Amino acid sequence: MPRISPRILKSVANIDRRLPYLLFECSGNISDAKQELSWIKNELQDANLINRACWLRYNRVPLQYILKTQPFGPLDLLVRPGVLIPRWETEEWCMDLIAKLPEKARQGQFKVLDLCSGSGCIALAIAHTRTEYIVKSVDLSPKAIALLKDNVRKVGLQNTNVQCIQADILRHSEHIYSKDKFNLITCNPPYIPSNNFVKECTTSVKLYEPRLALVADLEFYDNLLQYWIPRTESFVYEVGDMKQCQHVINGLSHNTSWKTGIKYDSNDKPRCVYGYLANPESTIDYVKIFDSFST
Amino acid sequence: MISKLFGRGKFFRNVALQVRFNSSEAVEFRPLHSSLISRAELYVNELRELEDLLSQGGSFDLEKQKNFAKLSTIVDSYSKYREEVNQYKELQEILELDPSLREEAEADIAALLPDLNKTGDSLLNKLLPPHPFADKPSILELRPGVGGSEAMIFTQDLLNMYINYANYHKWKWNLISKTENASGSGVLEAILNIDEPGSYDKLKFEAGVHRVQRVPATESKGRTHTSTAAVIVLPKMGEESESDAYERTFKPDEIRIDVMRASGKGGQHVNTTDSAVRLTHYPSGIVISMQEERSQHRNKAKAFAILRARLAEKERLEKEEKERNARKDQVSTTDRSDKIRTYNYPQNRITDHRCGFTLYDIEGVMKGERLDDVIDAMDAFSSEQKAKQLLQDMSA
Ligand SMILES: C[S@@+](CC[C@H](N)C(=O)[O-])C[C@H]1O[C@@H](n2cnc3c(N)ncnc32)[C@H](O)[C@@H]1O
């Protein structure tokens, strides 16, 4: 916990007596705390609920779980404990990617698979903005699958080509949508090595978000190289550090038909590793998609 | 015509008396300049050609349909104007030829003139080139000027006034952002989005410095203070599409987007709620910070919308400036004057300094119900100015 001087706590209490509770999760930044309070007030209205929310924030409960929603691109998604809260970094690359995806695919001609879907943010943002695409998703966690299904309804995609199944991709990759080949596979896999977990994650993440969604090292990138590369024409995987990017790029370096690259986020951290076939079977121009995606 | 004259003669006698009594203030006929009339005649011909085309079974594409609608309203307005001018001329003739009908004719002229001038104004408005952003929705930015916390309170009052005004017209609006002062009584900055197409055309007259004179609630000695707030009115340019299309309209090296520069690894390691974005546009030096939304993506979209609005407005002002400089004699202009309006609470008075319009109903205006009185006065004033300019340009 950051130390915040009693004088500051007292002065913000004069503005609103609930602000001091919010100050801790906002690292002492008063304007951030005010902004949080206004979000809380906007969405909860009832005074008791607002007070309770501030108390929960003091206890490091993520704001997104308290408000039960999180915007993601054009969507307002449900979020709940047991399933990872979508991050801004994911939203950023995902919306960048969508902007580059061909708009006029013929019905059912563009197939996307989103692995480790969690709340479904990536899959649903794509399905929402590219309605002719076929979008499939997988997650191991029953809580995630239940939430994903609720979100499909929440954003009004229940009668469309969006599918999801519960499965362990580290064990049963070959059996997942086994007849399908994909144009694009997206994945935000768990990527925090277990020995870094305690040291590198914030308290709120450690206390309230599911370990299953967070902890892994190279397993999912190896799984990509081994099982998914033969079944797709392109992929975008989120990463936690450069080492994971390099692992994937090295794994494909002997294979000259694959082009690979790294995308950085607005905070200048390597955030995605991507790859595509320069001469795919389909007529899709991946060079065009990924040329501008990396910048 | 004459029979109508006789019929109404008695009824208007009082009016006529009154008019003669105030003859120094009596309304005068302001005929439209002949060059404007010839312009209107051109439209009449153009409409006739279109109608011929239509009668020969020609088909209208969207462009033609639009043009047809535009021409029809101009020509309708012009016919009405011509008709009323003819009436006026007939009455003038009677006045000269038949002294026995003098009183009746004067009464009818007095009754006709306000209508005639109104018709003339409305025709004039249709003949003037429309404002480039006339059909756009609008974005209002409000900031306190001089006067400390009273200025912040006044800024909040103005914000409420525009929200009330939007509600009054049943226009959709939303607050893009609002920063309150520490005590929460006033506003340091607010950005209001009004979605109604064409709202820019009305609200554009609101741009400038607004001045308030009143006894602040905090003033113990009962002294009247003067404070100000600044309003900027921007046209909202085309809807941003969902898929980041807004970013594509700028070259990457013109734009810089800053987000929270957190140390640490980001991504799954933190679940921050800080979604603030700062957008810098190098060529213009415009910087926009946005933190109101819970998603960075949405803050970005809003920041880009504001950037585009500001750039469009800036461009328009620069163009106007150039045109003004190109002219020999400068005309007083409605867009630039700094202190545009005074809200005097003790006197319950609102005065617009550009057009000299005064109204004694602060509450009505602040409730948004009578703001149109002020705006309409400005509108009339501004088309008069524009017409003057047009005539000068045409005779130059
Ligand atoms: C980092 S979260 C990503 C969630 C979501 N795609 C997002 O970006 O917010 C990783 C997800 O992978 C799921 N997961 C973990 N191990 C898995 C496995 N072996 N097979 C399938 N999904 C798994 C977790 O349940 C979690 O929802």
XYZ file of C-alpha atoms and ligand atoms in Angstrom:
718
model
C 0.000 0.000 0.000
C 1.312 3.419 -0.829
C 1.658 5.635 2.206
C -0.666 8.580 1.989
C -0.272 11.411 4.444
C -3.129 11.984 6.896
C -3.240 15.598 5.799
C -4.101 14.609 2.215
C -6.644 12.047 3.416
C -8.319 14.713 5.473
C -8.394 17.257 2.712
C -9.916 14.872 0.162
C -12.468 13.779 2.774
C -13.648 17.378 2.773
C -14.493 17.107 -0.914
C -16.288 13.791 -0.447
C -15.956 11.617 2.614
C -15.706 8.494 0.422
C -12.694 9.669 -1.562
C -10.061 8.567 0.960
C -11.121 4.939 0.447
C -10.433 5.221 -3.265
C -7.117 6.947 -2.893
C -5.151 3.806 -2.078
C -5.934 1.858 -5.233
C -5.268 5.081 -7.194
C -1.715 5.306 -5.796
C -2.601 8.552 -4.055
C -3.619 10.352 -7.259
C -6.544 12.589 -6.288
C -7.838 13.264 -9.757
C -7.925 9.517 -10.531
C -9.802 8.899 -7.287
C -12.351 11.567 -8.189
C -12.777 10.030 -11.609
C -13.401 6.618 -10.026
C -15.944 8.088 -7.659
C -17.813 9.663 -10.522
C -17.901 6.331 -12.398
C -19.138 4.594 -9.270
C -21.807 7.225 -8.683
C -22.910 7.109 -12.312
C -23.370 3.371 -12.407
C -24.615 2.548 -8.924
C -26.772 5.518 -7.929
C -28.001 4.021 -4.642
C -26.071 5.619 -1.768
C -25.558 2.367 0.139
C -24.199 0.622 -2.919
C -21.857 3.526 -3.571
C -20.532 3.418 -0.031
C -20.086 -0.327 -0.223
C -18.246 0.027 -3.547
C -15.783 2.481 -2.012
C -15.197 0.117 0.884
C -14.539 -2.738 -1.546
C -12.116 -0.536 -3.453
C -10.285 0.148 -0.216
C -9.941 -3.632 -0.009
C -8.447 -3.740 -3.500
C -11.403 -5.342 -5.233
C -11.076 -4.415 -8.923
C -13.464 -1.622 -9.894
C -14.554 -3.642 -12.917
C -15.856 -6.469 -10.686
C -17.705 -3.958 -8.525
C -19.389 -2.253 -11.457
C -19.815 -5.649 -13.192
C -19.036 -4.238 -16.630
C -16.084 -3.160 -18.714
C -16.164 -1.392 -22.060
C -14.126 -3.115 -24.752
C -13.957 -1.329 -28.093
C -17.548 -0.803 -29.181
C -18.910 -3.320 -26.652
C -20.026 -3.125 -23.046
C -19.104 -6.498 -21.601
C -20.076 -8.187 -18.368
C -17.212 -9.112 -16.078
C -17.266 -11.115 -12.870
C -14.928 -12.719 -10.356
C -13.317 -15.899 -11.645
C -12.723 -14.487 -15.117
C -9.947 -12.126 -16.143
C -10.856 -8.462 -16.680
C -10.024 -7.373 -20.230
C -6.970 -5.113 -20.303
C -6.490 -1.898 -22.267
C -3.481 -3.403 -24.016
C -5.663 -6.194 -25.361
C -8.344 -3.748 -26.423
C -5.733 -1.658 -28.180
C -4.207 -4.370 -30.358
C -7.547 -6.027 -30.920
C -9.158 -2.818 -32.238
C -6.053 -2.084 -34.321
C -6.278 -5.547 -35.803
C -10.002 -5.289 -36.521
C -9.450 -2.020 -38.372
C -7.124 -3.885 -40.741
C -9.290 -6.965 -41.286
C -10.991 -7.122 -44.685
C -14.465 -5.683 -44.550
C -16.058 -7.396 -47.478
C -15.402 -11.068 -46.817
C -18.027 -13.263 -48.379
C -20.419 -14.816 -45.881
C -18.547 -17.458 -43.915
C -15.365 -17.047 -45.934
C -13.276 -15.678 -43.073
C -12.867 -17.989 -40.081
C -11.446 -16.805 -36.795
C -10.530 -18.892 -33.760
C -10.006 -17.120 -30.450
C -8.189 -19.305 -27.922
C -8.279 -18.664 -24.168
C -11.295 -16.442 -24.706
C -12.110 -15.599 -21.081
C -14.875 -12.973 -21.101
C -14.928 -13.291 -24.904
C -13.726 -9.749 -25.483
C -11.559 -10.474 -28.528
C -13.921 -12.937 -30.194
C -16.982 -10.762 -29.651
C -15.336 -7.526 -30.771
C -14.412 -9.244 -34.039
C -17.826 -10.888 -34.459
C -19.566 -7.594 -33.722
C -17.627 -5.515 -36.245
C -17.244 -8.181 -38.933
C -20.655 -9.828 -38.983
C -19.958 -12.068 -42.002
C -17.045 -13.776 -40.247
C -17.310 -17.111 -38.540
C -15.904 -16.771 -35.032
C -15.159 -19.712 -32.720
C -13.762 -19.651 -29.219
C -12.370 -21.936 -26.511
C -11.647 -21.654 -22.807
C -10.857 -24.171 -20.114
C -12.639 -22.405 -17.285
C -16.369 -23.164 -16.852
C -16.817 -19.719 -15.299
C -15.296 -18.117 -18.366
C -17.524 -20.127 -20.704
C -20.629 -19.173 -18.713
C -19.656 -15.496 -18.797
C -18.806 -15.675 -22.481
C -22.261 -17.059 -23.223
C -23.859 -14.277 -21.198
C -21.807 -11.766 -23.132
C -22.867 -13.230 -26.468
C -26.433 -12.415 -25.427
C -25.476 -9.084 -23.880
C -24.074 -7.804 -27.158
C -26.865 -9.345 -29.227
C -24.881 -11.972 -31.125
C -26.880 -15.046 -30.042
C -28.222 -15.726 -33.527
C -24.930 -15.488 -35.339
C -21.882 -17.540 -36.265
C -20.298 -17.284 -32.837
C -19.488 -20.596 -31.160
C -17.726 -21.488 -27.949
C -16.603 -24.688 -26.277
C -14.976 -25.627 -23.019
C -11.712 -27.494 -23.555
C -8.093 -27.697 -22.471
C -6.055 -26.532 -25.423
C -2.827 -27.831 -23.938
C -4.155 -31.364 -24.039
C -6.745 -31.682 -26.745
C -5.778 -29.209 -29.442
C -6.251 -31.697 -32.250
C -9.842 -32.379 -31.165
C -10.923 -28.771 -30.948
C -13.015 -27.834 -34.023
C -10.984 -30.620 -35.601
C -12.455 -30.260 -39.096
C -11.761 -26.534 -39.334
C -8.902 -24.581 -40.776
C -8.709 -20.919 -39.865
C -7.750 -17.659 -41.489
C -6.805 -16.097 -38.182
C -6.137 -17.377 -34.677
C -6.077 -14.864 -31.846
C -5.033 -15.680 -28.314
C -4.283 -13.909 -25.082
C -2.880 -16.871 -23.140
C -1.781 -16.854 -19.516
C 1.785 -15.536 -19.733
C 3.127 -14.727 -16.272
C 5.837 -17.228 -15.223
C 4.975 -18.591 -11.767
C 8.217 -17.408 -10.183
C 7.426 -13.843 -11.236
C 3.783 -13.928 -10.218
C 4.172 -12.654 -6.664
C 6.846 -10.150 -7.534
C 5.373 -8.594 -10.667
C 1.594 -8.567 -10.239
C -0.259 -5.905 -8.303
C -2.005 -6.911 -5.094
C -5.428 -6.536 -6.616
C -4.570 -8.932 -9.450
C -3.091 -11.479 -7.055
C -5.996 -11.341 -4.637
C -8.943 -11.204 -6.968
C -8.172 -12.484 -10.457
C -7.962 -16.204 -11.342
C -4.493 -17.737 -11.396
C -5.605 -20.009 -14.200
C -5.917 -16.955 -16.447
C -2.503 -15.600 -15.552
C 0.195 -18.127 -14.849
C 2.139 -19.918 -17.573
C 5.381 -19.357 -19.406
C 6.043 -20.823 -22.821
C 3.444 -23.623 -22.857
C 0.872 -21.796 -24.922
C 3.461 -20.542 -27.416
C 4.810 -24.069 -27.851
C 1.238 -25.238 -28.297
C 0.813 -22.632 -31.059
C 3.918 -23.819 -32.876
C 3.021 -27.458 -32.600
C -0.739 -27.602 -33.120
C -2.143 -24.387 -34.521
C 0.397 -23.248 -37.093
C -0.615 -26.113 -39.435
C -4.277 -25.136 -39.100
C -4.195 -21.391 -39.713
C -3.001 -18.817 -42.229
C -2.243 -16.148 -39.608
C -2.102 -15.604 -35.848
C -1.862 -12.888 -33.208
C -0.781 -13.894 -29.685
C -0.488 -11.467 -26.804
C 2.769 -11.687 -24.826
C 4.119 -10.550 -21.476
C 7.698 -10.029 -22.552
C 10.203 -10.114 -25.384
C 11.404 -13.623 -24.576
C 8.003 -15.041 -25.470
C 7.979 -13.152 -28.792
C 11.381 -14.510 -29.652
C 10.370 -18.029 -28.744
C 7.615 -17.960 -31.351
C 9.672 -16.168 -33.996
C 12.589 -18.583 -33.558
C 10.203 -21.501 -33.700
C 9.092 -20.408 -37.172
C 12.429 -19.194 -38.534
C 13.139 -22.447 -40.400
C 9.751 -22.212 -42.095
C 10.199 -19.712 -44.925
C 6.529 -19.483 -45.830
C 5.786 -17.789 -42.476
C 6.433 -14.069 -41.926
C 6.498 -12.927 -38.313
C 6.610 -9.688 -36.359
C 6.196 -7.952 -33.013
C 3.650 -5.286 -32.110
C 4.328 -2.800 -29.291
C 1.633 -1.171 -27.161
C 1.233 2.551 -26.397
C 3.369 2.064 -23.326
C 6.234 0.859 -25.562
C 6.092 -2.717 -24.286
C 6.236 -5.639 -26.730
C 2.600 -6.776 -26.636
C 1.928 -9.164 -29.514
C 3.735 -11.638 -31.647
C 2.091 -12.240 -34.992
C 2.661 -14.277 -38.116
C 1.095 -14.955 -41.499
C 1.537 -16.859 -44.713
C 2.766 -14.649 -47.519
C 1.283 -17.087 -50.065
C -1.807 -18.555 -48.461
C -4.276 -20.940 -50.064
C -7.059 -18.415 -49.628
C -7.165 -15.129 -51.529
C -6.732 -13.052 -48.401
C -3.965 -10.471 -48.501
C -2.292 -10.968 -45.123
C 0.635 -8.773 -46.091
C -1.748 -5.851 -46.299
C -3.357 -6.663 -42.949
C -0.137 -7.088 -41.010
C 2.022 -4.454 -42.689
C 0.083 -1.687 -41.014
C -0.777 -3.674 -37.877
C 2.829 -3.564 -36.672
C 3.108 0.243 -36.762
C -57.366 44.955 -53.206
C -59.391 48.122 -52.684
C -62.320 46.233 -51.251
C -60.007 44.499 -48.839
C -58.708 47.906 -47.964
C -62.140 49.239 -47.157
C -63.004 46.197 -45.194
C -60.038 46.489 -42.894
C -59.942 50.258 -42.778
C -61.795 50.823 -39.556
C -60.158 48.064 -37.745
C -56.695 49.412 -38.316
C -57.434 53.021 -37.659
C -55.976 52.875 -34.185
C -52.872 51.237 -35.392
C -52.445 53.914 -38.003
C -52.753 56.625 -35.425
C -50.216 54.977 -33.294
C -47.863 54.627 -36.188
C -48.154 58.256 -37.129
C -47.625 59.209 -33.546
C -44.369 57.262 -33.400
C -43.471 58.147 -36.916
C -39.815 58.577 -36.055
C -39.685 54.895 -35.101
C -42.162 53.730 -37.696
C -41.151 50.702 -39.685
C -39.802 51.426 -43.107
C -39.742 49.258 -46.136
C -36.275 47.826 -46.701
C -36.276 46.607 -50.271
C -33.779 43.929 -51.223
C -30.967 45.055 -53.430
C -31.595 44.655 -57.154
C -28.632 42.308 -57.528
C -30.208 39.978 -54.984
C -33.448 40.121 -56.910
C -31.691 39.158 -60.125
C -30.096 36.291 -58.259
C -33.558 35.136 -57.185
C -34.731 35.394 -60.803
C -31.927 33.052 -61.814
C -33.254 30.476 -59.355
C -36.752 30.883 -60.753
C -35.433 30.021 -64.207
C -33.431 27.131 -62.912
C -36.479 25.709 -61.144
C -38.564 26.111 -64.295
C -36.007 24.083 -66.266
C -36.097 21.326 -63.683
C -39.879 21.305 -63.731
C -39.838 21.036 -67.523
C -37.497 18.110 -67.257
C -39.830 16.494 -64.774
C -42.909 17.079 -66.918
C -41.157 15.408 -69.847
C -40.794 12.320 -67.714
C -37.105 12.820 -66.882
C -35.916 11.046 -63.773
C -34.396 12.793 -60.786
C -31.282 11.535 -59.104
C -30.608 12.394 -55.489
C -28.574 15.465 -56.399
C -31.359 16.846 -58.569
C -33.949 16.076 -55.906
C -31.964 18.019 -53.356
C -31.509 20.915 -55.729
C -35.202 20.847 -56.562
C -36.142 21.067 -52.892
C -33.708 23.907 -52.329
C -34.881 25.879 -55.356
C -38.532 25.404 -54.456
C -38.106 26.940 -51.017
C -36.205 29.895 -52.445
C -38.727 30.448 -55.200
C -41.688 30.131 -52.808
C -40.143 32.682 -50.559
C -39.415 34.931 -53.526
C -43.013 34.727 -54.837
C -44.319 35.653 -51.433
C -41.940 38.571 -51.315
C -42.959 39.749 -54.785
C -46.624 39.522 -53.929
C -46.207 41.570 -50.791
C -44.073 44.150 -52.580
C -46.827 44.521 -55.173
C -49.382 45.038 -52.441
C -47.138 47.629 -50.930
C -46.733 49.454 -54.245
C -50.478 49.475 -54.848
C -51.046 50.980 -51.457
C -48.435 53.632 -52.121
C -50.220 54.507 -55.357
C -53.535 54.837 -53.601
C -51.870 57.048 -51.075
C -50.752 59.406 -53.803
C -53.775 59.270 -56.094
C -56.722 59.252 -53.735
C -56.445 61.485 -50.665
C -59.835 60.261 -49.442
C -58.390 56.793 -48.859
C -55.245 58.037 -47.223
C -56.004 56.906 -43.727
C -57.052 53.411 -44.736
C -54.045 53.001 -46.983
C -51.677 54.102 -44.264
C -53.254 51.682 -41.865
C -52.827 48.831 -44.307
C -49.250 49.768 -45.012
C -48.518 49.793 -41.313
C -49.997 46.348 -41.023
C -48.190 45.030 -44.069
C -44.712 46.359 -43.433
C -43.584 44.092 -40.576
C -44.655 41.053 -42.601
C -42.997 42.359 -45.700
C -39.714 42.974 -43.940
C -39.860 39.553 -42.368
C -40.467 37.959 -45.748
C -37.579 39.990 -47.126
C -35.276 38.825 -44.338
C -36.199 35.227 -44.820
C -35.642 35.463 -48.576
C -32.328 37.156 -47.943
C -31.316 34.329 -45.642
C -32.082 31.795 -48.322
C -30.108 33.699 -50.939
C -27.016 34.032 -48.777
C -24.475 31.259 -49.068
C -25.092 28.859 -46.178
C -22.567 28.448 -43.396
C -20.258 25.553 -44.271
C -21.167 23.732 -41.049
C -24.833 24.721 -40.943
C -26.083 21.137 -40.830
C -23.570 19.813 -38.306
C -24.107 18.703 -34.733
C -22.095 20.699 -32.245
C -19.586 20.497 -29.415
C -19.450 23.250 -26.778
C -16.408 23.856 -24.619
C -16.826 26.022 -21.537
C -14.152 27.476 -19.282
C -14.187 30.080 -16.519
C -12.475 33.392 -17.233
C -11.822 36.152 -14.689
C -13.576 36.123 -11.323
C -12.267 33.100 -9.415
C -14.795 30.683 -8.012
C -17.733 32.871 -9.025
C -16.562 32.459 -12.638
C -16.543 28.674 -12.139
C -20.079 28.815 -10.775
C -21.142 30.925 -13.736
C -19.518 28.387 -16.074
C -21.668 25.711 -14.441
C -24.728 27.988 -14.904
C -23.963 28.391 -18.595
C -23.462 24.651 -18.955
C -26.886 24.124 -17.367
C -28.345 26.722 -19.705
C -27.148 24.843 -22.781
C -28.314 21.516 -21.379
C -31.720 23.066 -20.647
C -31.770 24.523 -24.121
C -31.056 21.106 -25.641
C -33.759 19.506 -23.479
C -36.183 22.247 -24.433
C -35.663 21.391 -28.105
C -35.655 17.639 -27.319
C -32.119 17.361 -28.661
C -29.915 14.488 -27.595
C -26.859 15.599 -25.659
C -24.141 14.132 -23.465
C -21.298 15.460 -21.388
C -18.021 14.505 -23.000
C -16.112 15.652 -19.977
C -16.427 17.872 -16.977
C -13.866 18.870 -14.395
C -15.268 20.381 -11.233
C -13.427 22.671 -8.857
C -12.355 21.281 -5.510
C -15.504 22.274 -3.653
C -17.722 20.912 -6.403
C -19.631 24.182 -6.769
C -18.262 25.168 -10.135
C -16.625 23.943 -13.295
C -13.018 24.219 -14.424
C -13.752 22.829 -17.829
C -16.708 21.178 -19.500
C -17.280 19.756 -22.956
C -20.869 19.242 -24.043
C -21.823 17.250 -27.098
C -25.125 18.076 -28.786
C -26.007 15.418 -31.304
C -28.683 17.298 -33.207
C -27.684 17.995 -36.820
C -27.963 21.745 -37.378
C -27.445 22.620 -33.729
C -24.122 24.178 -34.711
C -25.979 26.673 -36.860
C -27.925 27.955 -33.852
C -25.241 27.688 -31.219
C -22.393 29.151 -33.255
C -23.470 32.582 -31.988
C -22.706 31.458 -28.441
C -18.964 31.483 -29.041
C -17.147 34.167 -27.111
C -16.823 35.600 -23.636
C -19.983 35.754 -21.512
C -20.040 38.201 -18.634
C -22.083 37.940 -15.453
C -22.874 40.725 -13.007
C -24.402 39.642 -9.732
C -23.879 39.248 -6.007
C -22.125 35.903 -5.562
C -23.673 33.544 -3.041
C -20.349 33.641 -1.200
C -20.236 37.440 -0.943
C -21.140 38.521 2.557
C -21.195 42.268 1.964
C -23.730 42.123 -0.833
C -21.444 43.635 -3.464
C -22.027 42.970 -7.140
C -19.159 41.167 -8.852
C -18.301 40.895 -12.500
C -16.952 37.568 -13.769
C -16.677 35.849 -17.124
C -16.745 32.479 -18.801
C -15.572 31.565 -22.278
C -17.556 29.410 -24.665
C -16.112 27.747 -27.744
C -18.501 26.215 -30.250
C -17.249 23.557 -32.613
C -18.911 21.730 -35.464
C -18.957 17.988 -34.907
C -17.498 16.404 -38.004
C -18.796 13.066 -39.386
C -19.454 10.153 -37.040
C -16.377 8.141 -36.209
C -16.898 4.602 -37.299
C -16.377 1.912 -34.733
C -13.244 0.504 -36.249
C -10.663 3.167 -35.574
C -11.346 4.831 -38.896
C -10.778 8.141 -37.164
C -7.124 7.410 -36.806
C -6.686 6.740 -40.475
C -7.572 10.295 -41.402
C -4.339 11.503 -39.808
C -0.808 10.696 -40.818
C 0.958 8.743 -38.078
C 3.712 11.346 -37.713
C 1.210 14.171 -37.148
C -0.254 12.481 -34.132
C 1.029 11.332 -30.811
C -1.077 9.346 -28.363
C 0.102 9.176 -24.782
C -1.365 6.782 -22.276
C -0.565 6.230 -18.666
C 3.164 5.521 -18.747
C 3.171 2.872 -16.090
C 6.348 1.286 -14.947
C 6.239 -2.476 -14.693
C 5.120 -4.903 -17.324
C 1.491 -3.899 -17.863
C -0.805 -6.382 -19.565
C -2.052 -9.154 -17.294
C 0.109 -7.938 -14.391
C -2.168 -4.982 -13.547
C -5.887 -4.267 -13.784
C -5.683 -0.508 -13.850
C -8.754 1.702 -14.135
C -6.688 4.597 -15.405
C -7.794 4.950 -19.012
C -6.676 8.538 -19.563
C -5.396 9.459 -22.985
C -3.537 12.496 -24.232
C -3.690 13.290 -27.911
C -1.210 15.699 -29.501
C -1.594 17.036 -33.020
C 1.779 18.439 -34.033
C 0.867 20.590 -37.058
C -1.654 22.622 -35.047
C -0.186 22.247 -31.566
C -3.577 21.103 -30.262
C -3.402 18.859 -27.196
C -6.469 17.060 -25.865
C -6.639 15.071 -22.648
C -9.529 12.738 -22.027
C -10.171 10.504 -19.030
C -13.935 10.466 -18.651
C -14.494 7.004 -20.145
C -13.575 3.703 -18.559
C -11.963 2.459 -21.724
C -8.869 3.906 -23.306
C -10.298 3.148 -26.699
C -13.338 5.328 -26.008
C -11.276 8.143 -24.553
C -9.219 8.024 -27.724
C -12.319 8.137 -29.910
C -13.636 11.154 -28.000
C -10.293 12.914 -28.156
C -10.163 12.394 -31.909
C -13.723 13.705 -32.308
C -12.769 16.875 -30.462
C -9.549 17.224 -32.402
C -11.399 17.026 -35.698
C -13.977 19.554 -34.547
C -11.288 21.974 -33.409
C -9.351 21.614 -36.641
C -12.449 22.215 -38.737
C -13.325 25.334 -36.768
C -9.761 26.581 -36.913
C -9.673 26.133 -40.644
C -12.941 27.993 -41.045
C -11.722 30.932 -38.964
C -8.501 31.105 -40.925
C -10.385 31.103 -44.185
C -12.684 33.858 -42.954
C -9.706 35.844 -41.788
C -8.139 35.578 -45.215
C -11.329 36.680 -46.907
C -11.615 39.609 -44.533
C -8.092 40.702 -45.212
C -8.743 40.490 -48.906
C -11.540 43.034 -48.571
C -10.760 46.695 -48.462
C -13.156 47.853 -45.814
C -13.621 45.688 -42.817
C -17.132 45.010 -41.658
C -17.843 44.522 -38.014
C -18.012 40.808 -37.568
C -20.058 38.623 -35.361
C -17.565 35.882 -34.685
C -14.616 37.565 -33.119
C -15.722 40.212 -30.647
C -14.539 39.143 -27.242
C -17.203 40.069 -24.709
C -20.350 39.051 -26.468
C -23.040 39.169 -23.815
C -23.813 40.376 -20.317
C -26.042 38.628 -17.784
C -27.038 41.277 -15.247
C -28.909 39.545 -12.426
C -29.867 42.578 -10.294
C -31.593 44.065 -13.351
C -32.847 40.678 -14.624
C -31.289 41.760 -17.929
C -29.458 40.023 -20.729
C -27.781 42.155 -23.364
C -26.023 40.852 -26.427
C -23.364 43.406 -27.261
C -22.922 42.396 -30.854
C -26.451 43.084 -32.012
C -27.551 45.303 -29.132
C -30.454 43.022 -28.243
C -31.725 43.209 -24.663
C -34.159 40.924 -22.889
C -35.433 41.176 -19.322
C -35.847 37.517 -18.411
C -32.699 35.916 -17.059
C -34.571 32.945 -15.668
C -36.280 32.219 -18.983
C -32.960 32.290 -20.785
C -31.109 30.192 -18.201
C -33.931 27.651 -18.303
C -33.212 27.411 -22.006
C -36.711 28.469 -22.953
C -35.922 31.960 -24.164
C -32.356 31.564 -25.341
C -33.841 31.405 -28.827
C -34.944 35.043 -28.482
C -31.293 36.022 -28.189
C -30.122 33.594 -30.839
C -32.775 34.742 -33.313
C -31.775 38.353 -32.784
C -28.174 37.409 -33.489
C -29.227 35.412 -36.500
C -31.086 38.375 -37.982
C -28.183 40.657 -37.187
C -25.676 38.320 -38.744
C -27.606 37.849 -41.985
C -27.942 41.600 -42.254
C -24.170 41.860 -41.929
C -23.668 39.122 -44.440
C -26.054 40.744 -46.870
C -24.156 44.014 -46.577
C -20.982 42.152 -47.288
C -22.511 40.337 -50.204
C -23.679 43.593 -51.756
C -20.281 45.151 -51.280
C -18.594 42.167 -52.826
C -20.971 42.234 -55.742
C -20.534 45.921 -56.423
C -16.777 45.770 -55.953
C -5.251 -14.018 -19.938
S -6.830 -14.755 -19.962
C -7.459 -14.034 -21.445
C -8.953 -13.787 -21.436
C -9.453 -12.936 -22.582
N -9.139 -13.510 -23.869
C -8.881 -11.538 -22.465
O -8.071 -11.172 -23.310
O -9.247 -10.795 -21.559
C -6.447 -16.414 -20.327
C -7.636 -17.363 -20.432
O -7.141 -18.651 -20.770
C -7.903 -19.649 -20.122
N -7.078 -20.867 -20.037
C -6.087 -21.125 -19.178
N -5.562 -22.337 -19.452
C -6.230 -22.830 -20.508
C -6.152 -24.044 -21.240
N -5.241 -24.979 -20.941
N -6.991 -24.243 -22.278
C -7.898 -23.295 -22.601
N -8.011 -22.132 -21.936
C -7.202 -21.907 -20.893
C -8.235 -19.017 -18.787
O -9.414 -19.591 -18.262
C -8.418 -17.549 -19.142
O -9.756 -17.271 -19.381
